[in-house]
CSV table of C-alpha atoms and ligand atoms in Angstrom, one decimal:
chain,number,residue,atom,x,y,z
A,1,MET,CA,-18.0,-18.6,101.5
A,2,GLY,CA,-14.4,-18.2,102.0
A,3,ASN,CA,-11.7,-19.1,99.4
A,4,LEU,CA,-8.8,-21.4,99.6
A,5,CYS,CA,-6.1,-18.8,98.9
A,6,LEU,CA,-3.6,-19.4,101.8
A,7,GLY,CA,-0.8,-17.3,100.2
A,8,LYS,CA,1.9,-19.8,99.2
A,9,PRO,CA,5.3,-18.3,99.7
A,10,VAL,CA,7.0,-17.1,96.4
A,11,GLU,CA,10.4,-16.5,97.2
A,12,LEU,CA,13.3,-18.6,98.7
A,13,ALA,CA,11.5,-21.8,98.7
A,14,SER,CA,12.9,-24.4,100.9
A,15,ALA,CA,15.9,-26.3,99.4
A,16,SER,CA,14.3,-29.5,100.2
A,17,SER,CA,11.1,-28.8,98.5
A,18,SER,CA,10.5,-31.4,95.6
A,19,ILE,CA,8.1,-28.9,93.9
A,20,PRO,CA,10.1,-26.2,91.9
A,21,SER,CA,8.9,-22.8,92.7
A,22,LYS,CA,9.9,-19.3,91.6
A,23,VAL,CA,12.6,-17.9,93.7
A,24,VAL,CA,15.0,-15.0,93.9
A,25,LEU,CA,18.2,-17.1,93.0
A,26,LYS,CA,20.4,-14.3,94.1
A,27,SER,CA,19.6,-10.8,95.2
A,28,ASN,CA,22.8,-8.8,95.1
A,29,ASP,CA,21.3,-6.6,92.5
A,30,SER,CA,18.1,-5.1,93.7
A,31,SER,CA,17.3,-3.4,90.3
A,32,ASP,CA,14.6,-5.1,88.3
A,33,PHE,CA,15.4,-2.9,85.3
A,34,ASN,CA,17.7,-4.0,82.5
A,35,SER,CA,21.0,-2.5,82.4
A,36,SER,CA,22.8,-3.3,79.2
A,37,SER,CA,26.2,-4.7,78.9
A,38,ASN,CA,27.6,-1.4,78.0
A,39,GLY,CA,26.3,0.2,81.1
A,40,SER,CA,23.4,2.2,79.8
A,41,SER,CA,20.1,1.8,81.5
A,42,VAL,CA,16.9,1.1,80.0
A,43,SER,CA,13.4,0.6,81.3
A,44,THR,CA,12.7,-3.1,81.4
A,45,LEU,CA,9.4,-2.8,79.4
A,46,SER,CA,9.9,0.4,77.4
A,47,SER,CA,10.8,-0.9,74.0
A,48,HIS,CA,7.6,-3.1,73.8
A,49,GLN,CA,5.4,-0.5,75.5
A,50,SER,CA,3.4,1.4,73.0
A,51,THR,CA,3.0,4.5,75.3
A,52,SER,CA,4.2,5.6,78.6
A,53,HIS,CA,0.9,5.0,80.2
A,54,PRO,CA,1.1,2.4,82.8
A,55,ILE,CA,-1.6,0.4,81.1
A,56,PRO,CA,-0.8,0.9,77.4
A,57,ILE,CA,-2.9,-1.9,75.9
A,58,ALA,CA,-6.1,-0.8,74.4
A,59,ALA,CA,-7.1,-4.2,73.2
A,60,LEU,CA,-7.5,-5.4,76.7
A,61,LYS,CA,-10.7,-5.2,78.7
A,62,ALA,CA,-10.4,-3.2,81.9
A,63,PHE,CA,-12.5,-5.1,84.4
A,64,THR,CA,-13.7,-3.6,87.8
A,65,LEU,CA,-13.2,-5.7,90.8
A,66,ASN,CA,-17.0,-6.1,91.1
A,67,ASP,CA,-17.1,-7.6,87.4
A,68,LEU,CA,-14.6,-10.2,88.6
A,69,LYS,CA,-16.3,-10.9,91.9
A,70,ALA,CA,-19.5,-11.5,90.0
A,71,ALA,CA,-17.8,-13.7,87.4
A,72,THR,CA,-16.2,-15.9,90.2
A,73,LYS,CA,-19.2,-15.8,92.7
A,74,ASN,CA,-17.0,-13.7,94.9
A,75,PHE,CA,-13.9,-15.9,94.5
A,76,ARG,CA,-15.7,-18.7,96.0
A,77,SER,CA,-13.9,-22.0,96.8
A,78,ASP,CA,-15.7,-23.9,94.1
A,79,SER,CA,-14.2,-21.4,91.5
A,80,TYR,CA,-10.6,-22.1,92.7
A,81,LEU,CA,-8.3,-23.4,90.1
A,82,GLY,CA,-4.9,-23.3,91.8
A,83,GLU,CA,-2.2,-21.1,93.3
A,84,GLY,CA,1.2,-19.9,92.4
A,85,GLY,CA,3.7,-17.4,93.5
A,86,PHE,CA,1.6,-14.6,92.2
A,87,GLY,CA,-1.5,-15.5,93.8
A,88,CYS,CA,-4.6,-17.6,93.4
A,89,VAL,CA,-6.4,-18.4,90.2
A,90,TYR,CA,-10.1,-18.8,89.8
A,91,LYS,CA,-12.5,-19.9,87.1
A,92,GLY,CA,-15.0,-17.4,86.0
A,93,TRP,CA,-17.7,-16.7,83.2
A,94,ILE,CA,-18.0,-13.7,81.1
A,95,ASP,CA,-20.0,-12.8,78.1
A,96,GLU,CA,-18.0,-13.7,74.9
A,97,ASN,CA,-18.8,-10.2,73.2
A,98,THR,CA,-19.3,-7.7,75.8
A,99,HIS,CA,-17.0,-9.4,78.4
A,100,ALA,CA,-19.7,-8.7,81.1
A,101,PRO,CA,-19.7,-11.1,83.9
A,102,THR,CA,-22.2,-13.8,83.5
A,103,LYS,CA,-23.7,-16.9,85.4
A,104,PRO,CA,-21.7,-20.1,85.4
A,105,GLY,CA,-22.5,-22.0,82.3
A,106,VAL,CA,-23.2,-18.8,80.2
A,107,GLY,CA,-20.7,-17.1,77.9
A,108,ILE,CA,-17.1,-18.2,77.9
A,109,VAL,CA,-14.9,-19.5,80.6
A,110,VAL,CA,-11.8,-17.5,81.8
A,111,ALA,CA,-9.1,-17.9,84.4
A,112,ILE,CA,-8.7,-15.0,86.8
A,113,LYS,CA,-5.4,-14.6,88.6
A,114,LYS,CA,-5.5,-12.4,91.8
A,115,LEU,CA,-2.5,-10.9,93.1
A,116,LYS,CA,-1.7,-11.6,96.7
A,117,GLN,CA,-1.9,-8.2,98.6
A,118,GLU,CA,1.5,-8.7,100.3
A,119,SER,CA,3.5,-9.2,97.1
A,120,ILE,CA,5.6,-6.2,96.2
A,121,GLN,CA,7.3,-7.8,93.4
A,122,GLY,CA,4.0,-8.9,92.2
A,123,HIS,CA,3.0,-5.5,91.0
A,124,LYS,CA,6.0,-5.4,88.7
A,125,GLU,CA,5.1,-8.9,87.5
A,126,TRP,CA,1.6,-7.8,87.0
A,127,LEU,CA,2.7,-4.9,84.8
A,128,ALA,CA,5.0,-6.9,82.8
A,129,GLU,CA,2.3,-9.6,82.1
A,130,VAL,CA,-0.2,-6.8,81.0
A,131,THR,CA,2.6,-5.2,78.9
A,132,TYR,CA,3.9,-8.3,77.1
A,133,LEU,CA,1.0,-10.6,76.9
A,134,GLY,CA,-1.4,-7.6,76.0
A,135,GLN,CA,0.4,-6.9,72.8
A,136,PHE,CA,1.7,-10.3,71.7
A,137,HIS,CA,-0.5,-12.7,69.9
A,138,HIS,CA,0.6,-16.0,69.1
A,139,GLU,CA,-1.1,-19.5,69.1
A,140,ASN,CA,1.5,-20.8,71.7
A,141,LEU,CA,1.1,-17.9,74.0
A,142,VAL,CA,-1.9,-17.9,76.6
A,143,LYS,CA,-4.3,-15.0,75.5
A,144,LEU,CA,-4.6,-12.2,78.1
A,145,ILE,CA,-8.3,-11.0,77.9
A,146,GLY,CA,-8.0,-8.1,80.4
A,147,TYR,CA,-7.1,-6.9,83.8
A,148,CYS,CA,-8.3,-5.2,86.8
A,149,SER,CA,-6.3,-2.6,88.7
A,150,GLU,CA,-8.2,-0.9,91.6
A,151,ALA,CA,-5.8,0.7,94.3
A,152,ASP,CA,-3.7,-2.3,95.4
A,153,LYS,CA,-6.0,-4.8,93.8
A,154,LYS,CA,-4.4,-6.4,90.7
A,155,LEU,CA,-5.8,-9.1,88.8
A,156,LEU,CA,-5.4,-10.7,85.2
A,157,VAL,CA,-8.0,-12.4,83.1
A,158,TYR,CA,-6.9,-15.1,80.7
A,159,GLU,CA,-8.3,-17.5,78.3
A,160,TYR,CA,-9.2,-20.7,80.3
A,161,MET,CA,-6.8,-23.7,79.7
A,162,PRO,CA,-9.1,-26.7,80.2
A,163,ARG,CA,-6.3,-29.2,80.6
A,164,GLY,CA,-4.3,-27.1,83.2
A,165,SER,CA,-0.5,-27.3,83.3
A,166,LEU,CA,2.0,-29.7,81.8
A,167,GLU,CA,3.3,-30.2,85.3
A,168,ASN,CA,0.1,-31.9,86.4
A,169,HIS,CA,0.0,-34.1,83.5
A,170,LEU,CA,3.7,-35.3,83.9
A,171,PHE,CA,4.1,-35.3,87.6
A,172,LYS,CA,0.8,-35.4,89.5
A,173,ARG,CA,0.0,-38.8,91.1
A,174,GLY,CA,-3.1,-40.5,89.7
A,175,VAL,CA,-3.1,-38.5,86.5
A,176,GLN,CA,-2.8,-40.7,83.4
A,177,PRO,CA,0.5,-40.3,81.8
A,178,ILE,CA,0.4,-38.3,78.5
A,179,SER,CA,1.5,-40.2,75.4
A,180,TRP,CA,4.7,-39.8,73.5
A,181,ALA,CA,3.1,-38.1,70.5
A,182,THR,CA,1.6,-35.4,73.0
A,183,ARG,CA,4.9,-35.0,74.5
A,184,VAL,CA,6.6,-34.4,71.3
A,185,ASN,CA,4.0,-31.9,70.2
A,186,VAL,CA,4.0,-30.1,73.5
A,187,ALA,CA,7.8,-29.6,73.0
A,188,ILE,CA,7.2,-28.2,69.4
A,189,ASP,CA,4.6,-25.9,70.7
A,190,VAL,CA,7.0,-24.6,73.5
A,191,ALA,CA,9.6,-24.2,70.9
A,192,ARG,CA,7.3,-22.2,68.6
A,193,GLY,CA,6.3,-19.9,71.5
A,194,LEU,CA,9.9,-19.2,72.4
A,195,SER,CA,11.2,-18.7,68.9
A,196,PHE,CA,8.4,-16.2,68.4
A,197,LEU,CA,9.5,-14.2,71.5
A,198,HIS,CA,13.1,-14.5,70.4
A,199,SER,CA,12.4,-13.3,67.0
A,200,LEU,CA,10.9,-9.9,68.2
A,201,GLU,CA,13.0,-6.8,68.0
A,202,PRO,CA,14.2,-6.5,70.7
A,203,PRO,CA,14.0,-10.1,71.5
A,204,VAL,CA,11.8,-11.0,74.5
A,205,ILE,CA,13.5,-13.4,77.1
A,206,TYR,CA,10.7,-15.3,78.8
A,207,ARG,CA,12.9,-16.3,81.9
A,208,ASP,CA,10.5,-18.5,83.5
A,209,LEU,CA,10.1,-21.7,81.5
A,210,LYS,CA,9.0,-24.6,83.4
A,211,ALA,CA,6.3,-27.3,83.4
A,212,SER,CA,3.9,-25.4,85.6
A,213,ASN,CA,3.9,-22.5,83.1
A,214,VAL,CA,3.0,-24.6,80.1
A,215,LEU,CA,-0.8,-24.8,79.9
A,216,LEU,CA,-2.7,-27.1,77.7
A,217,VAL,CA,-5.9,-26.8,75.8
A,218,SER,CA,-8.3,-29.6,75.0
A,219,ASP,CA,-6.4,-31.1,72.2
A,220,PHE,CA,-3.1,-30.7,74.2
A,221,THR,CA,-1.9,-27.7,72.2
A,222,ALA,CA,0.6,-26.0,74.6
A,223,LYS,CA,0.8,-22.4,75.3
A,224,LEU,CA,3.3,-20.4,77.5
A,225,SER,CA,1.7,-18.5,80.5
A,226,ASP,CA,3.2,-16.1,83.1
A,227,PHE,CA,5.1,-13.2,81.6
A,228,GLY,CA,5.8,-11.7,85.0
A,229,LEU,CA,9.5,-12.3,84.7
A,230,ALA,CA,9.9,-11.7,80.9
A,231,ARG,CA,12.4,-9.0,80.0
A,232,ASN,CA,13.5,-7.2,76.8
A,233,GLY,CA,16.8,-8.9,75.6
A,234,PRO,CA,19.9,-7.0,74.5
A,235,THR,CA,19.8,-4.8,71.4
A,236,GLY,CA,22.5,-3.7,69.0
A,237,ASP,CA,25.9,-5.1,69.8
A,238,LYS,CA,25.2,-5.8,73.5
A,239,THR,CA,25.7,-9.4,74.5
A,240,HIS,CA,23.3,-9.5,77.5
A,241,VAL,CA,21.3,-7.7,80.0
A,242,SER,CA,21.9,-7.6,83.7
A,243,THR,CA,19.0,-8.2,86.0
A,244,ARG,CA,18.1,-9.3,89.5
A,245,ILE,CA,18.5,-13.0,89.4
A,246,VAL,CA,15.1,-14.5,89.7
A,247,GLY,CA,13.7,-17.7,88.3
A,248,THR,CA,13.0,-21.3,89.3
A,249,ARG,CA,15.6,-23.6,90.7
A,250,GLY,CA,16.2,-26.5,88.4
A,251,TYR,CA,15.3,-24.7,85.3
A,252,ALA,CA,17.5,-21.5,85.3
A,253,ALA,CA,20.7,-21.5,83.3
A,254,PRO,CA,23.9,-21.8,85.4
A,255,GLU,CA,25.7,-18.8,83.9
A,256,TYR,CA,22.6,-16.7,84.6
A,257,ILE,CA,22.6,-17.8,88.2
A,258,ALA,CA,26.4,-17.2,88.5
A,259,THR,CA,26.5,-13.8,86.8
A,260,GLY,CA,23.0,-12.4,86.5
A,261,HIS,CA,23.8,-12.0,82.6
A,262,LEU,CA,20.5,-12.7,80.8
A,263,THR,CA,20.4,-13.8,77.2
A,264,VAL,CA,18.0,-15.7,75.0
A,265,LYS,CA,20.2,-18.7,75.5
A,266,SER,CA,19.0,-18.6,79.1
A,267,ASP,CA,15.6,-19.7,77.8
A,268,VAL,CA,17.2,-22.3,75.5
A,269,TYR,CA,18.8,-24.0,78.7
A,270,SER,CA,15.3,-24.0,80.3
A,271,PHE,CA,13.9,-25.6,77.3
A,272,GLY,CA,16.5,-28.3,77.4
A,273,VAL,CA,15.4,-29.0,81.0
A,274,VAL,CA,11.6,-29.1,80.0
A,275,LEU,CA,12.7,-31.5,77.2
A,276,LEU,CA,14.3,-33.8,79.7
A,277,GLU,CA,11.1,-33.6,81.9
A,278,LEU,CA,9.0,-34.6,78.9
A,279,MET,CA,11.2,-37.5,78.0
A,280,SER,CA,11.8,-38.8,81.6
A,281,GLY,CA,8.6,-37.9,83.4
A,282,LYS,CA,10.9,-36.7,86.2
A,283,ARG,CA,11.0,-33.2,87.8
A,284,SER,CA,13.8,-30.8,87.2
A,285,LEU,CA,14.7,-31.2,90.9
A,286,ASP,CA,13.7,-34.1,92.9
A,287,GLU,CA,14.6,-35.5,96.4
A,288,ASP,CA,13.8,-38.9,95.4
A,289,ARG,CA,16.7,-39.5,93.0
A,290,GLY,CA,19.7,-40.9,94.8
A,291,GLY,CA,18.4,-40.2,98.3
A,292,MET,CA,19.1,-36.5,98.1
A,293,GLU,CA,18.0,-33.6,95.9
A,294,GLU,CA,19.5,-34.1,92.4
A,295,ALA,CA,19.0,-31.9,89.4
A,296,LEU,CA,17.6,-33.8,86.5
A,297,VAL,CA,20.2,-32.3,84.3
A,298,ASP,CA,23.2,-33.8,86.2
A,299,TRP,CA,21.4,-37.1,86.3
A,300,ALA,CA,20.5,-37.4,82.6
A,301,LYS,CA,23.4,-35.6,80.9
A,302,PRO,CA,25.7,-38.6,80.9
A,303,PHE,CA,23.0,-40.7,78.9
A,304,LEU,CA,22.1,-38.1,76.5
A,305,GLY,CA,24.9,-38.4,73.9
A,306,ASN,CA,24.9,-42.3,73.9
A,307,GLN,CA,22.0,-43.9,71.8
A,308,ARG,CA,22.1,-47.1,73.7
A,309,LYS,CA,22.2,-45.5,77.2
A,310,MET,CA,19.6,-42.9,76.3
A,311,VAL,CA,16.9,-45.4,76.8
A,312,ARG,CA,17.4,-45.2,80.6
A,313,ILE,CA,16.3,-41.7,80.8
A,314,MET,CA,12.8,-42.5,79.2
A,315,ASP,CA,9.7,-42.5,81.4
A,316,THR,CA,8.9,-45.9,82.4
A,317,ARG,CA,5.2,-45.0,82.3
A,318,LEU,CA,5.5,-44.8,78.6
A,319,GLU,CA,5.9,-48.6,78.7
A,320,GLY,CA,8.4,-48.4,75.7
A,321,GLN,CA,5.7,-46.7,73.5
A,322,TYR,CA,7.7,-44.1,71.9
A,323,VAL,CA,9.5,-43.6,68.7
A,324,LYS,CA,13.1,-44.3,69.2
A,325,LYS,CA,14.5,-42.1,66.4
A,326,ALA,CA,12.5,-39.1,67.6
A,327,ALA,CA,13.6,-39.7,71.3
A,328,GLN,CA,17.1,-39.7,70.1
A,329,THR,CA,16.5,-36.5,68.2
A,330,LEU,CA,15.0,-34.9,71.4
A,331,ALA,CA,17.9,-36.2,73.5
A,332,SER,CA,20.5,-34.6,71.3
A,333,VAL,CA,18.6,-31.4,71.0
A,334,ALA,CA,18.4,-31.5,74.8
A,335,GLU,CA,22.0,-32.0,75.2
A,336,GLU,CA,22.9,-29.0,73.0
A,337,CYS,CA,20.4,-26.9,74.7
A,338,LEU,CA,22.0,-27.8,78.1
A,339,HIS,CA,25.6,-26.9,77.0
A,340,ALA,CA,27.5,-25.2,79.8
A,341,ASP,CA,28.6,-22.5,77.4
A,342,PRO,CA,25.5,-20.5,76.4
A,343,LYS,CA,27.3,-19.5,73.0
A,344,SER,CA,27.2,-23.2,72.1
A,345,ARG,CA,23.6,-23.6,72.7
A,346,PRO,CA,21.4,-23.5,69.5
A,347,SER,CA,18.9,-20.7,68.9
A,348,MET,CA,15.3,-21.5,69.5
A,349,ALA,CA,14.8,-21.3,65.7
A,350,GLU,CA,17.4,-23.9,65.1
A,351,VAL,CA,15.8,-26.1,67.9
A,352,LEU,CA,12.3,-25.7,66.1
A,353,ALA,CA,13.8,-26.5,62.9
A,354,ALA,CA,15.3,-29.8,64.5
A,355,ILE,CA,12.2,-31.0,66.2
A,356,GLU,CA,9.3,-29.6,64.0
A,357,GLU,CA,9.3,-32.6,61.6
A,358,LEU,CA,8.5,-34.9,64.5
A,359,GLN,CA,5.1,-33.5,65.0
A,360,ALA,CA,2.4,-36.0,65.3
A,361,PRO,CA,-1.4,-35.4,64.5
A,362,ARG,CA,-3.5,-33.9,67.3
A,363,ASN,CA,-6.0,-35.6,69.3
A,364,THR,CA,-3.7,-38.6,69.8
A,365,PRO,CA,-4.9,-40.6,72.9
A,366,ARG,CA,-3.6,-39.4,76.2
A,367,SER,CA,-2.5,-42.6,77.5
A,368,SER,CA,0.4,-44.4,75.7
A,369,LYS,CA,-1.2,-47.7,76.4
A,370,GLY,CA,-2.7,-49.2,73.1
A,371,THR,CA,-0.8,-46.7,71.0
A,372,PRO,CA,1.8,-48.6,69.0
A,373,SER,CA,4.8,-46.7,68.3
A,374,HIS,CA,4.7,-47.2,64.5
A,375,SER,CA,1.2,-45.4,64.5
A,376,LEU,CA,2.9,-42.2,65.6
A,377,GLN,CA,2.8,-40.8,61.9
A,378,ARG,CA,4.9,-37.8,61.1
A,379,TYR,CA,4.2,-35.0,58.8
A,380,LYS,CA,5.5,-31.7,58.0
A,381,PRO,CA,3.3,-29.0,58.9
B,1,ATP,N1,-5.3,-19.7,82.1
B,1,ATP,C1,-5.5,-20.8,82.9
B,1,ATP,N2,-6.5,-21.7,82.7
B,1,ATP,C2,-6.5,-22.8,83.6
B,1,ATP,N3,-5.8,-22.9,84.6
B,1,ATP,C3,-4.8,-22.0,84.9
B,1,ATP,C4,-4.7,-20.9,84.1
B,1,ATP,N4,-3.7,-20.1,84.6
B,1,ATP,C5,-3.3,-20.8,85.7
B,1,ATP,N5,-4.0,-21.9,85.9
B,1,ATP,C6,-3.9,-22.8,87.0
B,1,ATP,O1,-3.6,-22.3,88.2
B,1,ATP,C7,-2.5,-22.8,89.0
B,1,ATP,C8,-1.7,-21.7,89.5
B,1,ATP,O2,-1.1,-21.1,88.3
B,1,ATP,P1,0.1,-20.0,88.6
B,1,ATP,O3,0.7,-19.6,87.3
B,1,ATP,O4,-0.3,-18.9,89.4
B,1,ATP,O5,1.3,-20.8,89.4
B,1,ATP,P2,2.4,-21.7,89.0
B,1,ATP,O6,2.6,-21.7,87.6
B,1,ATP,O7,2.3,-23.0,89.6
B,1,ATP,O8,3.7,-21.0,89.7
B,1,ATP,P3,4.4,-19.6,89.4
B,1,ATP,O9,3.8,-18.6,90.2
B,1,ATP,O10,5.9,-19.9,89.8
B,1,ATP,O11,4.2,-19.4,88.0
B,1,ATP,C9,-1.9,-23.8,88.2
B,1,ATP,O12,-2.0,-25.0,88.7
B,1,ATP,C10,-2.6,-23.7,86.8
B,1,ATP,O13,-2.8,-25.1,86.3
B,2,MG,MG1,2.6,-20.1,86.4
């Protein structure tokens, strides 16, 4: 049986598309390697690579293509999970210990991402993903189990994230809206993932934070996926790295789009956008606001600093079931993250410290309905 992978275009999405997708935001610099602000050139991945071997990660399982065909019933349509710029994603089954392919229902479920044949950029993204996710382990980063590299066939095998992406839970029609408590917890989880990456030496800039790259497990713990655009941040006294400008419209920081100068503060800006999406239930770019495409940031900014007006940005599907004080905290954090001057934005560690105490117990109901706001207890983890 055939599969559904139709090869969704990755780059230069139509300006009228209401679904944000990964684009080359400007391509005046064709190099995808970091060059530091003092002009010296370093390989994008070198500092976090343990050896010069293209696949340095011993802990990862090297799958054969036949293994992954067997695990997905030959990438059959009923195994299909979704599609992104990199390619299609399928659900598969492998043995928990040996990682050998098994029958559906036996062993553990995995998500298998298959690189589209025609994607040249995809090969770099595949290597970045293997290199970064293969060595970083954190509860808020999706676990990479293994990879397959056979000639031009490149695949990635991840832990399966049963609740799919945050994008689906916030924006998909017909999906029950997630509760306020879940939204706050997702924000904290994402902040934890980013803080971890930024705390590394050299720091890792994620560069592709967006609702579709935040995946959820059963209790709605959120994890960052997709490290294809991740880059090492500046080291020593360098202020930024310069790279080809890639990212997703509506999420990328304005100074990065304008100059190509990438810093950890680019991620902080994108975090501010995701915070707005969590609060408003609106996409970062949407044609429906004001009749023409308008950025959520431009629409929401005037309300953020004003406690009375702030209510206007809140998702009406929450039906008022949110903790006002927590919403105010998130609004003021979002405002700081979205500061036009990257130097004035807080670090992710500061963001985390500001929002961590808002954390609610896990397993709160998905729907806001029937969840009185006073029942959203707080505790310090
Ligand atoms: N580990 C996973 N577990 C479960 N579902 C997944 C997993 N990884 C991806 N998916 C699903 O597959 C779909 C495609 O994901 P993918 O990351 O390829 O694209 P995207 O995030 O929508 O776009 P982009 O290519 O810009 O990142 C998404 O809808 C996501 O829900
Ligand atoms: Mg993705």
